[in-house]
Coordinates of C-alpha atoms and ligand atoms in Angstrom, one line a residue:
X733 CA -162.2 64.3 109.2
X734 CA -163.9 64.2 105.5
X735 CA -161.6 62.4 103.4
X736 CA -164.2 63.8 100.7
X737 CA -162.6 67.1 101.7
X738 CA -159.5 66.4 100.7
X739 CA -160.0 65.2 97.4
X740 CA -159.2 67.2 94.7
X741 CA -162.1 68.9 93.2
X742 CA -161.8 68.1 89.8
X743 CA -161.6 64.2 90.6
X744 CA -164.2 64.2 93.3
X745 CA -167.0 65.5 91.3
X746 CA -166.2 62.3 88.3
X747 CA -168.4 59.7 87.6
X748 CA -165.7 56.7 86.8
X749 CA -166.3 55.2 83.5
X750 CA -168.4 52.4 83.6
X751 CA -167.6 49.2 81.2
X752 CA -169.5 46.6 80.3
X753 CA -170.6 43.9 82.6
X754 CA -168.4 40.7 82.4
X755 CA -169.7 37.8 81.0
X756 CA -169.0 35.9 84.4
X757 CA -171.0 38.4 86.4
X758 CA -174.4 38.3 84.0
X759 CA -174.3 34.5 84.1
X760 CA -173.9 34.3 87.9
X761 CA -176.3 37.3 88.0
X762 CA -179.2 35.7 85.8
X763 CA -178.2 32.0 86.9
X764 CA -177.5 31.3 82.8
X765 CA -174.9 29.7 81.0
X766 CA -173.4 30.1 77.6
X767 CA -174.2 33.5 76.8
X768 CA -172.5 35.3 74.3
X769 CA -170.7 39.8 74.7
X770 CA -171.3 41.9 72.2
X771 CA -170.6 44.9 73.6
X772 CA -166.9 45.9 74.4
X773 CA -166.1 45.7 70.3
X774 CA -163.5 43.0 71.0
X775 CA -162.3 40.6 68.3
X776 CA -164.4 37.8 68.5
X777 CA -161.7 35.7 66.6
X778 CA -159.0 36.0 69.6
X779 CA -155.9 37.8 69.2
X780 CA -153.6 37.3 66.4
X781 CA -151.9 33.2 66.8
X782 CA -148.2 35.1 65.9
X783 CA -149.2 37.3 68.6
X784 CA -149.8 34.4 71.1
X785 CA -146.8 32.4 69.7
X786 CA -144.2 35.3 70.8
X787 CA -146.0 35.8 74.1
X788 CA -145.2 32.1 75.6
X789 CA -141.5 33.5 74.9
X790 CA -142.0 36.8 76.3
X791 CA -143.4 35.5 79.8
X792 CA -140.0 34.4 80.9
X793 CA -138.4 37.8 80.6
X794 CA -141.0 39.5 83.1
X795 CA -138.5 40.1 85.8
X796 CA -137.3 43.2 83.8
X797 CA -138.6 46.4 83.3
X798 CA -140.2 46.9 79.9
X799 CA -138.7 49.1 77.0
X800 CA -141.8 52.1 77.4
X801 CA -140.7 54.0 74.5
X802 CA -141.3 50.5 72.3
X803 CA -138.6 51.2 70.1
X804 CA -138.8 47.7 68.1
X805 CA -142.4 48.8 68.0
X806 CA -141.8 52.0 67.0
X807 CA -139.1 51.7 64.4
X808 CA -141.7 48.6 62.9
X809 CA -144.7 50.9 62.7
X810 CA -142.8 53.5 61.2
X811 CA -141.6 51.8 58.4
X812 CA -144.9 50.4 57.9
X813 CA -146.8 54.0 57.8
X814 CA -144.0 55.8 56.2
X815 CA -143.3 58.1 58.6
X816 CA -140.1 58.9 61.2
X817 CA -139.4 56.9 64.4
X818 CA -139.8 60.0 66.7
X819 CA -143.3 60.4 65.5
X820 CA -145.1 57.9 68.1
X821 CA -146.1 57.8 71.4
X822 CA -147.1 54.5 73.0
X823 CA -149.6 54.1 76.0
X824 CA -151.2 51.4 78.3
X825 CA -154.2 51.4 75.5
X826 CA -155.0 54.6 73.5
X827 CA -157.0 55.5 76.5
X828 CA -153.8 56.0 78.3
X829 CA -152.9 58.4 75.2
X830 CA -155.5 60.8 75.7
X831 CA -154.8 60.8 79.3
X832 CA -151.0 62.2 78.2
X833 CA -152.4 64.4 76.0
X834 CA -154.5 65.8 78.5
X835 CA -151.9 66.3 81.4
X836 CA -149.8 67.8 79.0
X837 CA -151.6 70.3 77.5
X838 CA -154.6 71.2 80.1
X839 CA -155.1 73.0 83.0
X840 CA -158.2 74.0 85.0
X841 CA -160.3 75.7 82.7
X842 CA -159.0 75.0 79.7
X843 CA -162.2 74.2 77.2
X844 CA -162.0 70.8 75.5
X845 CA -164.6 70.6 72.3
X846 CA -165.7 67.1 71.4
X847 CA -168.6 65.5 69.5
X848 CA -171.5 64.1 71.8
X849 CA -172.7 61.4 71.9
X850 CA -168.7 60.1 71.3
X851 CA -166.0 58.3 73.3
X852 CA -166.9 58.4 77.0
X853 CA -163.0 59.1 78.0
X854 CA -162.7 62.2 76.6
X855 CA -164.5 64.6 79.4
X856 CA -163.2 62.2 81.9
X857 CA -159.7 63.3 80.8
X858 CA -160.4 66.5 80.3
X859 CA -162.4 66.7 83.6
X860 CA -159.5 65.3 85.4
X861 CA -156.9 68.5 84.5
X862 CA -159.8 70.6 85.7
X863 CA -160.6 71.2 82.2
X864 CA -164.0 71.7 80.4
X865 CA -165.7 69.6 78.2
X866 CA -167.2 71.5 75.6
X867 CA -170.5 69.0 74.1
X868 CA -171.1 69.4 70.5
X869 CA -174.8 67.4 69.7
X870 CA -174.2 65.0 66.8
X871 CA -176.8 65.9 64.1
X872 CA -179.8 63.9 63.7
X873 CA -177.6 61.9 61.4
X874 CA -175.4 61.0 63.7
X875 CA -172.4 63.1 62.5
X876 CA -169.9 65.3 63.8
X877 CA -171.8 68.8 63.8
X878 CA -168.4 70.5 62.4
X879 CA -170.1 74.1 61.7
X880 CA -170.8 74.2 65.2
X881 CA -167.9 72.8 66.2
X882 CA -165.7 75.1 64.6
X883 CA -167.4 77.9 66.2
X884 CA -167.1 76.2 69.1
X885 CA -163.4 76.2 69.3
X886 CA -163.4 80.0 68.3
X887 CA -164.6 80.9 71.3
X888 CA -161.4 80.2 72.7
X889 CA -160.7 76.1 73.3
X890 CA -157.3 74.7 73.6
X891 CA -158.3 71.0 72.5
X892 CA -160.2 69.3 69.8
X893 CA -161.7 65.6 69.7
X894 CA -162.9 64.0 66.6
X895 CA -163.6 60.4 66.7
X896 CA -163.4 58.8 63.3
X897 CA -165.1 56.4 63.4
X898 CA -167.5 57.6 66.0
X899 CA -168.2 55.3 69.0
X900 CA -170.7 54.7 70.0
X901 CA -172.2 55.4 66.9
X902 CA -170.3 53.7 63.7
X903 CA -170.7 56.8 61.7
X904 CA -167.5 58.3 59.8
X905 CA -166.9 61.4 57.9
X906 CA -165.0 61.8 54.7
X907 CA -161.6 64.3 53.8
X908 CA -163.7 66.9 52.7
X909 CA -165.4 67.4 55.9
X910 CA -162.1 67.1 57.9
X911 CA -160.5 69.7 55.1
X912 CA -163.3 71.8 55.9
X913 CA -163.3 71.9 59.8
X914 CA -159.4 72.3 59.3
X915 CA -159.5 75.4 57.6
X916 CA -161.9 76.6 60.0
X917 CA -160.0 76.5 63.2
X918 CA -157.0 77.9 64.2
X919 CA -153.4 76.4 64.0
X920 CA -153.0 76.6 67.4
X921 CA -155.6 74.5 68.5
X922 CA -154.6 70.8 69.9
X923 CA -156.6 68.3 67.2
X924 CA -156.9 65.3 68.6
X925 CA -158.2 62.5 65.6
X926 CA -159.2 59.1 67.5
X927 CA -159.0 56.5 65.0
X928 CA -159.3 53.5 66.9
X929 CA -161.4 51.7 64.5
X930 CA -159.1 53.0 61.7
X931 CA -158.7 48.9 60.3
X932 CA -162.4 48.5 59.7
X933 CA -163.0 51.4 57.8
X934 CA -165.0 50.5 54.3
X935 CA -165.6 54.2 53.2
X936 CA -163.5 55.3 49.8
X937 CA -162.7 58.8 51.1
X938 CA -161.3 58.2 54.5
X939 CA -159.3 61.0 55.1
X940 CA -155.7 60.7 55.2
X941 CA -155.3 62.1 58.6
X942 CA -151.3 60.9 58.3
X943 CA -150.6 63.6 55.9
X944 CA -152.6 65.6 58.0
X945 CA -150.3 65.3 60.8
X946 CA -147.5 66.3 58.5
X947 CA -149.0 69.6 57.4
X948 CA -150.5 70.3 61.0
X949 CA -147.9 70.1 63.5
X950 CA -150.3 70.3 66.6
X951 CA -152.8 67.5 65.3
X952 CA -152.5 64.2 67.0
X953 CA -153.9 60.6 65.6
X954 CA -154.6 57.8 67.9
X955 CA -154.2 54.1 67.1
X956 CA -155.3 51.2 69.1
X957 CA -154.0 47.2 69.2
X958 CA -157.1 46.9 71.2
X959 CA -159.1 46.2 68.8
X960 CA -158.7 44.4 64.7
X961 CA -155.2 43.3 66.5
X962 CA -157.4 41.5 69.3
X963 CA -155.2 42.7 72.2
X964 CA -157.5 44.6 74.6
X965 CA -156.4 42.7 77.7
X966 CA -153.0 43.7 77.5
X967 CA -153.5 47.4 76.8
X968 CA -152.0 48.7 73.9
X969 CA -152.1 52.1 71.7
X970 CA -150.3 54.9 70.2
X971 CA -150.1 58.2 68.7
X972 CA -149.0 59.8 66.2
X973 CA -148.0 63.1 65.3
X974 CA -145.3 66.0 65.3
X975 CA -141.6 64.8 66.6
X976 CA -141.5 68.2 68.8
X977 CA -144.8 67.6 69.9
X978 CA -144.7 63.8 70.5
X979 CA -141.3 65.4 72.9
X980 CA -143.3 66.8 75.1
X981 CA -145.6 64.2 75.7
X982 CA -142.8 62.0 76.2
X983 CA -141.7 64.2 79.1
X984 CA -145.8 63.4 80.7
X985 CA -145.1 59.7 79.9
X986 CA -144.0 57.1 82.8
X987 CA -141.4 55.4 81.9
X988 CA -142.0 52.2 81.7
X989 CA -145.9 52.5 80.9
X990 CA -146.0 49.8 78.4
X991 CA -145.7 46.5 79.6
X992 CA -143.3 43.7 77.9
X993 CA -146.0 41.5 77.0
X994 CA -147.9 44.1 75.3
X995 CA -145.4 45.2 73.2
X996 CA -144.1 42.1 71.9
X997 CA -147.6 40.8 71.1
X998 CA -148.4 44.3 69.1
X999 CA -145.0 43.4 67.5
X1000 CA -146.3 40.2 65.9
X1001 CA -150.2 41.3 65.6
X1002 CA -149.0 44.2 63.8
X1003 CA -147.3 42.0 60.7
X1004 CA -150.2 39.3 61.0
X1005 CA -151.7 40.7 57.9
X1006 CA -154.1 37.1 57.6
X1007 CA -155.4 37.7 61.4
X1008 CA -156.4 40.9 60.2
X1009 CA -158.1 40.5 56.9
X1010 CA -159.9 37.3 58.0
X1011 CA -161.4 39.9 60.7
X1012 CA -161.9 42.5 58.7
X1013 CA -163.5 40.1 55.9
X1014 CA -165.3 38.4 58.5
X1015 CA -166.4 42.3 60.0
X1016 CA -167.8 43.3 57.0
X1017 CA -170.1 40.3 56.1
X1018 CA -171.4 40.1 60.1
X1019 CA -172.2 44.3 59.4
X1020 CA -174.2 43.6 56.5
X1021 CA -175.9 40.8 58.1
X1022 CA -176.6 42.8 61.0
X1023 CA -177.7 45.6 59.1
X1024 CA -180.4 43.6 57.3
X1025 CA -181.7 41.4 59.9
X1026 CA -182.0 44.4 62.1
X1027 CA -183.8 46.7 59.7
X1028 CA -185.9 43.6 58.6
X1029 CA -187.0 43.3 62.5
X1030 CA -187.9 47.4 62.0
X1031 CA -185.3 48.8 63.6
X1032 CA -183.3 52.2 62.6
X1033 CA -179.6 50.8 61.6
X1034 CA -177.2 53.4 61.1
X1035 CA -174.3 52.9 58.5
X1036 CA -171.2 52.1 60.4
X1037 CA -167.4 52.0 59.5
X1038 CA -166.4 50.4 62.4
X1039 CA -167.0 46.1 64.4
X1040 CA -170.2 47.9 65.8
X1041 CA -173.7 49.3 65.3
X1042 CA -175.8 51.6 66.5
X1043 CA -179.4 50.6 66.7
X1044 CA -182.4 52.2 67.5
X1045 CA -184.8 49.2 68.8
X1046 CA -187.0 51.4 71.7
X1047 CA -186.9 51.0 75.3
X1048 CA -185.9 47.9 77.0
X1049 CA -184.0 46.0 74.8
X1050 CA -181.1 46.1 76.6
X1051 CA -182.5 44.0 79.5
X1052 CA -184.6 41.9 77.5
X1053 CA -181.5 40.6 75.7
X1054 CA -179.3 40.4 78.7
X1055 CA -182.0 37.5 80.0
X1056 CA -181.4 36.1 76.9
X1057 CA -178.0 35.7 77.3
X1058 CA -176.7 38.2 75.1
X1059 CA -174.7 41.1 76.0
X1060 CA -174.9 44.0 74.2
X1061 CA -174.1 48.0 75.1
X1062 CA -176.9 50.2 76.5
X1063 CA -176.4 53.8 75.5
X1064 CA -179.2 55.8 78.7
X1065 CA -175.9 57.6 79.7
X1066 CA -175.7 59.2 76.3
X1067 CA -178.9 60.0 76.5
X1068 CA -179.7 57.1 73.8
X1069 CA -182.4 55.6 75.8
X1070 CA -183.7 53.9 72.7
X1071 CA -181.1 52.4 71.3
X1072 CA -178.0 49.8 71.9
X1073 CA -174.7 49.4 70.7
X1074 CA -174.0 45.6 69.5
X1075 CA -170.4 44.7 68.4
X1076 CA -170.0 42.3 65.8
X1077 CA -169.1 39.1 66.6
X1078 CA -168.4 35.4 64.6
X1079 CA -171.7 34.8 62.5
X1080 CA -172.6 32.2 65.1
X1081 CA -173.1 35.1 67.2
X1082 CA -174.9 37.1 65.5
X1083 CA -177.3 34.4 64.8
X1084 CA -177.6 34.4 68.3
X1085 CA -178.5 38.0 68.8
X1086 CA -180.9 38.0 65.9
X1087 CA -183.0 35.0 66.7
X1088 CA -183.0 36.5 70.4
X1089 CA -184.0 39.8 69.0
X1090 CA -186.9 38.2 66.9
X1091 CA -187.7 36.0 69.9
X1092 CA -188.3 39.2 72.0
X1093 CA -190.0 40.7 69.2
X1094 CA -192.8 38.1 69.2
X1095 CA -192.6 37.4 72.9
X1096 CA -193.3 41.0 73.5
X1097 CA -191.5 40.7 77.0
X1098 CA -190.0 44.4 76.2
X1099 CA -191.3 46.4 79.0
X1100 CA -190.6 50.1 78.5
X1101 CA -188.7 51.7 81.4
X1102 CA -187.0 49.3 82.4
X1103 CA -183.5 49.7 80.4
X1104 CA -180.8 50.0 83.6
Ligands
PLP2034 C1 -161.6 51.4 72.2 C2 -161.4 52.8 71.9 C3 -160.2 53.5 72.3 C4 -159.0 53.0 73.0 O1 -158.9 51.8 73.5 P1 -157.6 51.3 74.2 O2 -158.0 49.9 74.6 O3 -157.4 52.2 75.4 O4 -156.5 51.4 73.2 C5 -160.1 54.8 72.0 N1 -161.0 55.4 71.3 C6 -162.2 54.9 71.0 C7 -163.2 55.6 70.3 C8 -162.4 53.5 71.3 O5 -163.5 53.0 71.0

């Protein structure tokens, strides 16, 4: 008997996502105490205190069944973003979004284009339908590569991923790019626009990927309470897009798929305007004092929209920090062997990961090779 035999090919051959280490395991790991993550981009303030208030109430009512189609939610965001009720779709965590999209629009050999390096979920997803991944580099920039993109999805893809901002990377692109690659693909293409970080953005010409939605029928915008709203532990996102075509992905969706507890804390987060301008005021000054200190230290620092960065420092760093205490996001499976991801946390924090970066720096105790 092979039980590996009986799995289904297109799961058998995955390599699970892997997520950072908790903080509980380094410390026992390394025997240290007090160290500090910086590398899941969580809100280092704590969830929203409305959102917390309401969830002391909503703990009593977990004996029922949760409302999965999050119609206080719903009929809250809509009025919020201007646009009709039936126009959302609500998962356990964006990531559970994608993972609707996927089962409803691709089967085995499907091709799925996406940027790379870029959100690691996306050619699990597609991988698990028995689709394709289709990898489009990033340039040397960083960006989205959307000339060769396009002609990627001309040569027949049912699927498009755009992650604005890009994770890991920070980078963003403006409307006239998106306009651009719009015009250039065909109508019928699924465009999927993952804008999880969508609340940190600084850049002026964001594009307005809403409207998009209303001119596009089969374009599809992802939203996450995972992250300004501080509620990644109770797994929380959405999309957004065409009432016929948010239908059918209602008909992929488990019923109840969003828990209670979730939806009433994104209830509160979402109208907790203070929680999320204090981050976001408190994002922007920890980017620009990351972006300094780092580039003073030598390192490449590339301009980010988004509660992380993307650093080139060399070899090792990952592991030199971690014996620090400080917990950032190594990038080898993307091929990034020279650089880390480090979210933004409270500027204690990011004190912490500078003076631990200089300390390495003039310690030298970097050995190359040994990033794991
Ligand atoms: C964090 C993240 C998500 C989704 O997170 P959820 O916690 O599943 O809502 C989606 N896309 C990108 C690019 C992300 O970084």
């Amino acid at each position: 008997m092979s039980i590996e035999n009986l799995v289904n090919p297109h799961i058998r051959n995955l390599t699970p996502y892997s997520p950072g280490k908790p903080i509980e395991e380094v410390e026992r790991e390394l025997g240290i105490s007090g160290s500090i993550k910086l590398a899941s981009n969580e809100n280092p303030l704590g969830p929203s205190p409305r959102a917390l208030d309401v969830l002391g109430r909503a703990v009593a009512g977990v004996h029922r069944y949760p409302d999965g189609a999050c119609f206080a939610l719903r009929d809250r965001l809509a009025e919020r973003m201007n646009l009709s009720a039936d126009q959302f779709i609500f998962g356990s965590g964006a990531d559970e979004v994608l993972e609707i999209l996927a089962k409803t629009f691709l089967s085995p050999g499907d091709r799925v284009v996406m940027p790379w390096p870029s959100f690691a979920m996306y050619p699990l997803v597609a991988r698990g339908m028995g689709a394709e991944p289709i990898s489009v580099p990033l340039t040397s920039e960083m960006q989205h590569d959307f000339p060769a993109m396009a002609a990627a999805v001309g040569r027949g893809a049912k699927m498009v991923m755009l992650c604005n901002p890009n994770n890991p990377t920070g980078t963003s692109f403006g409307a006239g790019a998106l306009a651009d690659f719009v015009s250039a693909i065909s109508d019928d293409v699924v465009l999927v626009i993952d804008e999880a970080y969508f609340e940190y953005v600084r850049r002026a010409d964001f594009p307005d990927s809403l409207a998009l939605v209303a001119e596009r029928p089969a374009t599809v915008v992802l939203r996450t309470f995972s992250k300004i709203f501080g509620l990644a532990g109770l797994r929380i996102g959405y999309g957004v897009s065409d009432p016929e075509l948010v239908g059918f992905l209602d008909r992929a969706r488990h019923p109840f798929n969003v828990n209670r507890l979730a939806e009433a804390a994104a209830l509160a987060a979402l109208d907790d305007d203070e929680h999320a301008s204090q981050t976001r005021a408190m994002n922007d000054l920890g980017v620009d004092y990351l972006t300094q200190e780092l580039e003073g230290l030598g390192y490449r620092v590339w301009p980010t929209d988004a509660n992380f960065v993307l650093v080139e420092t060399g070899p090792g760093y990952y592991d030199a920090l971690l014996r620090r205490g400080v917990i950032v996001r190594p990038l080898v499976g993307f091929g990034l062997k020279n650089h880390i991801r480090i979210s933004v946390g409270r500027p204690d924090e990011n004190e912490i990961l500078v003076k631990a970066l200089r300390a390495i720096e003039q310690g030298g105790d970097v050995a190359v090779g040994e990033q794991s």
